Short mmCIF file of N, CA and C in Angstrom, two decimals:
data_model
loop_
_atom_site.label_atom_id
_atom_site.label_comp_id
_atom_site.label_asym_id
_atom_site.label_seq_id
_atom_site.Cartn_x
_atom_site.Cartn_y
_atom_site.Cartn_z
N MET A 29 104.39 97.88 85.96
CA MET A 29 104.19 96.61 86.60
C MET A 29 103.69 96.87 88.02
N TYR A 30 102.62 96.20 88.40
CA TYR A 30 102.07 96.33 89.74
C TYR A 30 102.53 95.15 90.58
N ALA A 31 102.84 95.43 91.82
CA ALA A 31 103.15 94.37 92.77
C ALA A 31 101.92 94.18 93.63
N VAL A 32 101.50 92.95 93.78
CA VAL A 32 100.31 92.66 94.57
C VAL A 32 100.71 91.78 95.74
N VAL A 33 100.23 92.14 96.90
CA VAL A 33 100.52 91.37 98.09
C VAL A 33 99.22 90.85 98.66
N ILE A 34 99.17 89.57 98.94
CA ILE A 34 98.01 88.97 99.58
C ILE A 34 98.40 88.70 101.03
N ILE A 35 97.62 89.22 101.92
CA ILE A 35 97.89 89.01 103.34
C ILE A 35 96.76 88.17 103.90
N GLN A 36 97.10 87.04 104.47
CA GLN A 36 96.09 86.20 105.07
C GLN A 36 96.27 86.27 106.57
N VAL A 37 95.19 86.57 107.25
CA VAL A 37 95.24 86.71 108.69
C VAL A 37 94.67 85.45 109.33
N ARG A 38 95.43 84.86 110.21
CA ARG A 38 94.95 83.68 110.93
C ARG A 38 95.04 83.99 112.42
N LEU A 39 93.95 83.83 113.09
CA LEU A 39 93.92 84.14 114.51
C LEU A 39 93.94 82.86 115.34
N ASP A 40 94.82 82.81 116.29
CA ASP A 40 94.84 81.73 117.27
C ASP A 40 94.48 82.36 118.60
N LEU A 41 93.32 81.98 119.13
CA LEU A 41 92.84 82.57 120.36
C LEU A 41 93.09 81.63 121.54
N PRO A 42 93.45 82.20 122.68
CA PRO A 42 93.61 81.35 123.86
C PRO A 42 92.23 80.86 124.33
N VAL A 43 92.16 79.61 124.68
CA VAL A 43 90.91 79.03 125.19
C VAL A 43 91.22 78.17 126.40
N TRP A 44 90.26 78.03 127.23
CA TRP A 44 90.39 77.16 128.40
C TRP A 44 89.50 75.96 128.19
N LYS A 45 90.05 74.77 128.43
CA LYS A 45 89.29 73.52 128.29
C LYS A 45 89.29 72.80 129.64
N GLN A 46 88.18 72.17 129.90
CA GLN A 46 88.11 71.40 131.13
C GLN A 46 88.13 69.92 130.76
N GLN A 47 89.03 69.18 131.41
CA GLN A 47 89.15 67.76 131.13
C GLN A 47 89.44 67.04 132.45
N ASN A 48 88.64 66.07 132.77
CA ASN A 48 88.79 65.32 134.02
C ASN A 48 88.84 66.23 135.24
N GLY A 49 88.01 67.27 135.23
CA GLY A 49 87.94 68.16 136.37
C GLY A 49 89.08 69.17 136.45
N ARG A 50 90.01 69.14 135.49
CA ARG A 50 91.14 70.08 135.49
C ARG A 50 90.98 71.07 134.33
N LEU A 51 91.51 72.28 134.50
CA LEU A 51 91.45 73.33 133.49
C LEU A 51 92.76 73.38 132.71
N PHE A 52 92.68 73.34 131.38
CA PHE A 52 93.86 73.41 130.53
C PHE A 52 93.74 74.60 129.58
N LYS A 53 94.89 75.27 129.38
CA LYS A 53 94.90 76.39 128.44
C LYS A 53 95.42 75.89 127.10
N GLY A 54 94.78 76.30 126.02
CA GLY A 54 95.21 75.90 124.69
C GLY A 54 94.91 77.01 123.70
N LEU A 55 95.13 76.72 122.42
CA LEU A 55 94.86 77.69 121.36
C LEU A 55 93.81 77.12 120.43
N LYS A 56 92.90 77.96 120.02
CA LYS A 56 91.89 77.56 119.05
C LYS A 56 92.12 78.37 117.79
N SER A 57 92.32 77.70 116.69
CA SER A 57 92.53 78.38 115.42
C SER A 57 91.18 78.71 114.82
N ILE A 58 91.02 79.96 114.43
CA ILE A 58 89.76 80.34 113.78
C ILE A 58 90.07 80.71 112.32
N LYS A 59 90.53 79.73 111.61
CA LYS A 59 90.91 79.87 110.21
C LYS A 59 89.74 80.33 109.34
N GLU A 60 88.55 79.88 109.68
CA GLU A 60 87.41 80.26 108.86
C GLU A 60 87.11 81.75 108.91
N SER A 61 87.76 82.49 109.79
CA SER A 61 87.56 83.94 109.87
C SER A 61 88.67 84.72 109.17
N CYS A 62 89.45 84.05 108.32
CA CYS A 62 90.54 84.73 107.63
C CYS A 62 90.00 85.74 106.63
N HIS A 63 90.77 86.79 106.44
CA HIS A 63 90.42 87.82 105.47
C HIS A 63 91.59 88.00 104.52
N ASN A 64 91.30 88.25 103.25
CA ASN A 64 92.35 88.55 102.28
C ASN A 64 92.26 90.03 101.90
N PHE A 65 93.40 90.67 101.89
CA PHE A 65 93.48 92.07 101.49
C PHE A 65 94.40 92.13 100.29
N CYS A 66 93.96 92.77 99.25
CA CYS A 66 94.76 92.88 98.04
C CYS A 66 95.05 94.35 97.81
N THR A 67 96.32 94.70 97.75
CA THR A 67 96.70 96.10 97.64
C THR A 67 97.75 96.27 96.57
N ALA A 68 97.58 97.26 95.72
CA ALA A 68 98.64 97.60 94.77
C ALA A 68 99.70 98.35 95.55
N ILE A 69 100.91 97.84 95.59
CA ILE A 69 101.97 98.42 96.40
C ILE A 69 102.58 99.63 95.70
N SER A 70 103.04 99.44 94.49
CA SER A 70 103.65 100.57 93.80
C SER A 70 103.69 100.32 92.31
N ARG A 71 103.94 101.36 91.59
CA ARG A 71 104.14 101.22 90.16
C ARG A 71 105.46 101.88 89.84
N ASP A 72 106.38 101.07 89.37
CA ASP A 72 107.67 101.59 88.96
C ASP A 72 107.56 102.11 87.53
N VAL A 73 108.17 103.24 87.29
CA VAL A 73 108.20 103.83 85.96
C VAL A 73 109.56 103.51 85.34
N THR A 74 109.56 103.04 84.10
CA THR A 74 110.81 102.76 83.40
C THR A 74 111.37 104.05 82.80
N TYR A 75 112.60 103.96 82.33
CA TYR A 75 113.23 105.11 81.68
C TYR A 75 112.38 105.61 80.52
N LYS A 76 111.94 104.70 79.64
CA LYS A 76 111.16 105.11 78.47
C LYS A 76 109.82 105.71 78.88
N GLU A 77 109.17 105.11 79.88
CA GLU A 77 107.89 105.66 80.35
C GLU A 77 108.08 107.07 80.92
N LEU A 78 109.14 107.25 81.70
CA LEU A 78 109.41 108.55 82.29
C LEU A 78 109.70 109.58 81.20
N LYS A 79 110.49 109.18 80.24
CA LYS A 79 110.82 110.09 79.14
C LYS A 79 109.55 110.52 78.39
N ASN A 80 108.65 109.56 78.12
CA ASN A 80 107.39 109.87 77.45
C ASN A 80 106.51 110.79 78.30
N LEU A 81 106.46 110.53 79.61
CA LEU A 81 105.68 111.39 80.50
C LEU A 81 106.23 112.81 80.50
N LEU A 82 107.55 112.93 80.55
CA LEU A 82 108.17 114.26 80.54
C LEU A 82 107.91 114.98 79.23
N ASN A 83 107.97 114.25 78.12
CA ASN A 83 107.69 114.86 76.81
C ASN A 83 106.23 115.31 76.69
N SER A 84 105.33 114.59 77.35
CA SER A 84 103.91 114.93 77.29
C SER A 84 103.58 116.13 78.20
N LYS A 85 104.51 116.46 79.05
CA LYS A 85 104.34 117.56 80.03
C LYS A 85 103.15 117.30 80.96
N ASN A 86 102.78 116.03 81.10
CA ASN A 86 101.64 115.63 81.92
C ASN A 86 102.14 114.96 83.20
N ILE A 87 103.10 115.60 83.87
CA ILE A 87 103.76 114.97 85.01
C ILE A 87 104.43 116.03 85.88
N MET A 88 104.53 115.72 87.16
CA MET A 88 105.44 116.48 88.02
C MET A 88 106.45 115.46 88.53
N LEU A 89 107.70 115.67 88.16
CA LEU A 89 108.79 114.80 88.60
C LEU A 89 109.49 115.46 89.76
N ILE A 90 109.49 114.79 90.91
CA ILE A 90 110.12 115.33 92.11
C ILE A 90 111.37 114.52 92.41
N ASP A 91 112.51 115.20 92.40
CA ASP A 91 113.80 114.59 92.74
C ASP A 91 113.99 114.77 94.24
N VAL A 92 114.07 113.67 94.98
CA VAL A 92 114.11 113.74 96.44
C VAL A 92 115.53 113.66 97.01
N ARG A 93 116.54 113.80 96.14
CA ARG A 93 117.91 113.84 96.64
C ARG A 93 118.15 115.15 97.38
N GLU A 94 119.22 115.18 98.15
CA GLU A 94 119.59 116.42 98.84
C GLU A 94 119.97 117.46 97.79
N THR A 95 119.75 118.73 98.11
CA THR A 95 120.01 119.82 97.17
C THR A 95 121.46 119.81 96.69
N TRP A 96 122.41 119.54 97.58
CA TRP A 96 123.82 119.53 97.18
C TRP A 96 124.09 118.44 96.14
N GLU A 97 123.37 117.31 96.21
CA GLU A 97 123.55 116.24 95.22
C GLU A 97 123.10 116.70 93.84
N VAL A 98 121.97 117.39 93.80
CA VAL A 98 121.44 117.88 92.53
C VAL A 98 122.39 118.92 91.94
N LEU A 99 122.89 119.82 92.78
CA LEU A 99 123.81 120.86 92.31
C LEU A 99 125.13 120.26 91.83
N GLU A 100 125.61 119.23 92.53
CA GLU A 100 126.91 118.64 92.17
C GLU A 100 126.85 117.69 90.99
N TYR A 101 125.79 116.90 90.89
CA TYR A 101 125.74 115.86 89.87
C TYR A 101 124.76 116.12 88.74
N GLY A 102 123.81 117.03 88.94
CA GLY A 102 122.82 117.31 87.91
C GLY A 102 121.48 116.68 88.24
N LYS A 103 120.52 116.92 87.34
CA LYS A 103 119.16 116.42 87.58
C LYS A 103 118.50 116.06 86.26
N ILE A 104 117.45 115.32 86.35
CA ILE A 104 116.66 114.99 85.18
C ILE A 104 115.95 116.27 84.76
N PRO A 105 116.09 116.66 83.49
CA PRO A 105 115.45 117.90 83.03
C PRO A 105 113.95 117.90 83.35
N GLY A 106 113.49 119.02 83.90
CA GLY A 106 112.08 119.16 84.23
C GLY A 106 111.73 118.73 85.65
N SER A 107 112.69 118.19 86.38
CA SER A 107 112.39 117.75 87.75
C SER A 107 112.47 118.91 88.73
N VAL A 108 111.77 118.76 89.84
CA VAL A 108 111.76 119.73 90.92
C VAL A 108 112.44 119.07 92.11
N ASN A 109 113.37 119.77 92.74
CA ASN A 109 114.08 119.19 93.88
C ASN A 109 113.35 119.49 95.19
N ILE A 110 112.85 118.41 95.82
CA ILE A 110 112.27 118.49 97.17
C ILE A 110 112.91 117.34 97.95
N PRO A 111 113.90 117.64 98.80
CA PRO A 111 114.58 116.57 99.54
C PRO A 111 113.59 115.68 100.31
N LEU A 112 113.95 114.42 100.42
CA LEU A 112 113.07 113.42 101.02
C LEU A 112 112.47 113.87 102.35
N ASP A 113 113.27 114.44 103.22
CA ASP A 113 112.75 114.83 104.53
C ASP A 113 111.78 116.01 104.48
N LYS A 114 111.60 116.60 103.30
CA LYS A 114 110.68 117.73 103.14
C LYS A 114 109.42 117.35 102.34
N VAL A 115 109.40 116.14 101.77
CA VAL A 115 108.30 115.74 100.88
C VAL A 115 106.94 115.79 101.56
N GLY A 116 106.83 115.18 102.73
CA GLY A 116 105.54 115.14 103.43
C GLY A 116 105.00 116.53 103.69
N LYS A 117 105.85 117.41 104.18
CA LYS A 117 105.43 118.78 104.48
C LYS A 117 105.07 119.53 103.19
N ALA A 118 105.88 119.34 102.14
CA ALA A 118 105.63 120.02 100.87
C ALA A 118 104.28 119.63 100.27
N LEU A 119 103.95 118.35 100.32
CA LEU A 119 102.70 117.89 99.74
C LEU A 119 101.47 118.34 100.54
N GLN A 120 101.71 118.83 101.74
CA GLN A 120 100.62 119.33 102.58
C GLN A 120 100.55 120.85 102.62
N MET A 121 101.48 121.52 101.93
CA MET A 121 101.49 122.98 101.90
C MET A 121 100.28 123.51 101.15
N ASN A 122 99.93 124.76 101.45
CA ASN A 122 98.89 125.36 100.62
C ASN A 122 99.54 125.73 99.28
N PRO A 123 98.74 125.79 98.21
CA PRO A 123 99.30 126.02 96.87
C PRO A 123 100.17 127.27 96.73
N LYS A 124 99.79 128.34 97.40
CA LYS A 124 100.55 129.59 97.30
C LYS A 124 101.96 129.41 97.89
N ASP A 125 102.05 128.80 99.06
CA ASP A 125 103.35 128.59 99.70
C ASP A 125 104.22 127.62 98.89
N PHE A 126 103.59 126.60 98.31
CA PHE A 126 104.31 125.63 97.49
C PHE A 126 104.93 126.33 96.28
N LYS A 127 104.11 127.13 95.61
CA LYS A 127 104.57 127.87 94.42
C LYS A 127 105.72 128.81 94.77
N GLU A 128 105.60 129.48 95.90
CA GLU A 128 106.63 130.41 96.34
C GLU A 128 107.95 129.69 96.66
N LYS A 129 107.86 128.54 97.28
CA LYS A 129 109.06 127.82 97.70
C LYS A 129 109.70 127.03 96.57
N TYR A 130 108.87 126.35 95.75
CA TYR A 130 109.42 125.44 94.73
C TYR A 130 109.26 125.95 93.29
N HIS A 131 108.64 127.11 93.10
CA HIS A 131 108.49 127.74 91.78
C HIS A 131 107.73 126.85 90.80
N GLU A 132 106.83 126.05 91.31
CA GLU A 132 105.98 125.18 90.51
C GLU A 132 104.59 125.17 91.12
N VAL A 133 103.60 124.80 90.31
CA VAL A 133 102.24 124.64 90.82
C VAL A 133 102.20 123.36 91.65
N LYS A 134 101.60 123.46 92.82
CA LYS A 134 101.49 122.29 93.70
C LYS A 134 100.64 121.22 93.02
N PRO A 135 101.12 119.97 93.03
CA PRO A 135 100.32 118.91 92.41
C PRO A 135 99.06 118.61 93.22
N SER A 136 98.01 118.27 92.52
CA SER A 136 96.79 117.83 93.20
C SER A 136 96.91 116.33 93.42
N LYS A 137 96.03 115.79 94.23
CA LYS A 137 96.08 114.35 94.53
C LYS A 137 95.79 113.48 93.31
N ALA A 138 95.22 114.07 92.27
CA ALA A 138 94.90 113.32 91.05
C ALA A 138 95.98 113.46 89.97
N ASP A 139 96.95 114.34 90.19
CA ASP A 139 97.99 114.58 89.18
C ASP A 139 98.97 113.41 89.06
N ASN A 140 99.61 113.34 87.87
CA ASN A 140 100.68 112.37 87.66
C ASN A 140 101.92 112.87 88.41
N LEU A 141 102.30 112.15 89.43
CA LEU A 141 103.41 112.54 90.28
C LEU A 141 104.40 111.38 90.28
N VAL A 142 105.65 111.68 89.94
CA VAL A 142 106.69 110.64 89.92
C VAL A 142 107.86 111.14 90.77
N PHE A 143 108.38 110.24 91.60
CA PHE A 143 109.53 110.56 92.44
C PHE A 143 110.77 109.88 91.89
N SER A 144 111.91 110.57 92.01
CA SER A 144 113.18 109.98 91.62
C SER A 144 114.23 110.36 92.65
N CYS A 145 115.32 109.60 92.65
CA CYS A 145 116.45 109.90 93.54
C CYS A 145 117.70 109.40 92.83
N LEU A 146 118.66 108.90 93.57
CA LEU A 146 119.89 108.39 92.95
C LEU A 146 119.68 107.00 92.36
N ALA A 147 119.08 106.10 93.15
CA ALA A 147 118.96 104.71 92.70
C ALA A 147 117.66 104.03 93.12
N GLY A 148 116.65 104.79 93.52
CA GLY A 148 115.34 104.20 93.78
C GLY A 148 114.96 103.97 95.23
N VAL A 149 115.89 104.10 96.16
CA VAL A 149 115.58 103.83 97.57
C VAL A 149 114.78 104.98 98.18
N ARG A 150 115.29 106.18 98.06
CA ARG A 150 114.59 107.35 98.64
C ARG A 150 113.30 107.66 97.89
N SER A 151 113.30 107.43 96.57
CA SER A 151 112.07 107.72 95.82
C SER A 151 110.95 106.77 96.24
N LYS A 152 111.28 105.56 96.60
CA LYS A 152 110.26 104.61 97.09
C LYS A 152 109.71 105.09 98.42
N LYS A 153 110.57 105.62 99.29
CA LYS A 153 110.10 106.17 100.57
C LYS A 153 109.19 107.38 100.34
N ALA A 154 109.57 108.23 99.38
CA ALA A 154 108.74 109.39 99.04
C ALA A 154 107.39 108.95 98.49
N LEU A 155 107.40 107.91 97.66
CA LEU A 155 106.16 107.36 97.12
C LEU A 155 105.25 106.89 98.25
N ASP A 156 105.81 106.17 99.21
CA ASP A 156 105.02 105.69 100.34
C ASP A 156 104.41 106.86 101.11
N THR A 157 105.19 107.91 101.30
CA THR A 157 104.69 109.11 101.99
C THR A 157 103.54 109.73 101.20
N ALA A 158 103.73 109.89 99.90
CA ALA A 158 102.70 110.51 99.05
C ALA A 158 101.41 109.69 99.07
N VAL A 159 101.53 108.39 98.94
CA VAL A 159 100.34 107.52 98.94
C VAL A 159 99.61 107.64 100.28
N SER A 160 100.37 107.70 101.37
CA SER A 160 99.74 107.84 102.69
C SER A 160 99.00 109.17 102.83
N LEU A 161 99.38 110.16 102.03
CA LEU A 161 98.72 111.47 102.06
C LEU A 161 97.60 111.58 101.02
N GLY A 162 97.31 110.49 100.33
CA GLY A 162 96.20 110.48 99.38
C GLY A 162 96.57 110.65 97.92
N PHE A 163 97.86 110.69 97.60
CA PHE A 163 98.31 110.79 96.20
C PHE A 163 98.41 109.38 95.63
N HIS A 164 97.24 108.78 95.37
CA HIS A 164 97.20 107.36 95.01
C HIS A 164 97.70 107.04 93.61
N SER A 165 97.84 108.05 92.75
CA SER A 165 98.36 107.78 91.41
C SER A 165 99.86 108.05 91.33
N ALA A 166 100.48 108.34 92.46
CA ALA A 166 101.93 108.61 92.48
C ALA A 166 102.71 107.36 92.08
N GLN A 167 103.88 107.59 91.48
CA GLN A 167 104.75 106.52 91.01
C GLN A 167 106.19 106.87 91.35
N HIS A 168 107.11 105.92 91.11
CA HIS A 168 108.51 106.29 91.28
C HIS A 168 109.37 105.67 90.21
N TYR A 169 110.43 106.37 89.89
CA TYR A 169 111.41 105.93 88.89
C TYR A 169 112.52 105.22 89.65
N ALA A 170 112.42 103.89 89.67
CA ALA A 170 113.34 103.08 90.47
C ALA A 170 114.78 103.15 89.98
N GLY A 171 114.98 103.43 88.71
CA GLY A 171 116.35 103.50 88.17
C GLY A 171 117.11 104.73 88.65
N GLY A 172 116.38 105.78 88.94
CA GLY A 172 116.97 106.99 89.47
C GLY A 172 117.96 107.68 88.55
N TRP A 173 118.68 108.63 89.14
CA TRP A 173 119.65 109.43 88.41
C TRP A 173 120.72 108.56 87.75
N LYS A 174 121.15 107.51 88.44
CA LYS A 174 122.20 106.63 87.88
C LYS A 174 121.75 106.03 86.55
N GLU A 175 120.54 105.51 86.51
CA GLU A 175 120.05 104.90 85.27
C GLU A 175 119.80 105.98 84.21
N TRP A 176 119.22 107.10 84.62
CA TRP A 176 118.92 108.17 83.67
C TRP A 176 120.18 108.62 82.94
N VAL A 177 121.25 108.87 83.68
CA VAL A 177 122.50 109.34 83.08
C VAL A 177 123.04 108.31 82.09
N THR A 178 122.97 107.04 82.46
CA THR A 178 123.47 105.97 81.59
C THR A 178 122.70 105.93 80.27
N TYR A 179 121.36 105.91 80.35
CA TYR A 179 120.54 105.86 79.14
C TYR A 179 120.65 107.15 78.34
N ASP A 180 120.61 108.28 79.02
CA ASP A 180 120.66 109.57 78.34
C ASP A 180 121.99 109.75 77.60
N PHE A 181 123.09 109.36 78.23
CA PHE A 181 124.40 109.45 77.62
C PHE A 181 124.46 108.54 76.40
N SER A 182 123.94 107.33 76.54
CA SER A 182 123.93 106.36 75.44
C SER A 182 123.13 106.88 74.24
N GLU A 183 121.96 107.46 74.53
CA GLU A 183 121.12 108.01 73.45
C GLU A 183 121.81 109.15 72.73
N LYS A 184 122.46 110.04 73.49
CA LYS A 184 123.14 111.18 72.88
C LYS A 184 124.34 110.72 72.05
N LYS A 185 125.03 109.71 72.56
CA LYS A 185 126.19 109.16 71.84
C LYS A 185 125.76 108.56 70.51
N GLN A 186 124.64 107.83 70.52
CA GLN A 186 124.11 107.22 69.30
C GLN A 186 123.60 108.25 68.33
N GLY A 187 123.13 109.39 68.86
CA GLY A 187 122.58 110.46 68.02
C GLY A 187 123.65 111.23 67.28
N ASN A 188 124.91 111.16 67.74
CA ASN A 188 126.00 111.93 67.09
C ASN A 188 126.55 111.20 65.89
#
């Protein structure tokens, strides 16, 4: 699902008017100069979509939680842990340094990149960072680890 935001700009400019020999300050609206900008804000990935992407192996899933959270609570299989405060720097690393630090091939700006965290707040911030760096196809899993564990547990329980 895409979120679309329409921003309408209306300018009110200060103007001076002369009336009966006196100068008055007022505002002139220049509505006819409005511009509309349409921007795709983000694309949230659902549990099923994420699972399909992971199965296709056509994705890099970056978990932006702190390392201690991943170690203590677990992670989505196949995800790479890059804490939120390191995402911007990591995405700008040269490929050799990225591979050395994260043991994965650095994603290109055209790759399928999905961010996750605990519940979608940090992953959205990581998404914004990635998009600002030119990763325009990046997405985020808004349900995060909390939703993943719930669905994954339910699926395994049903499978037994």
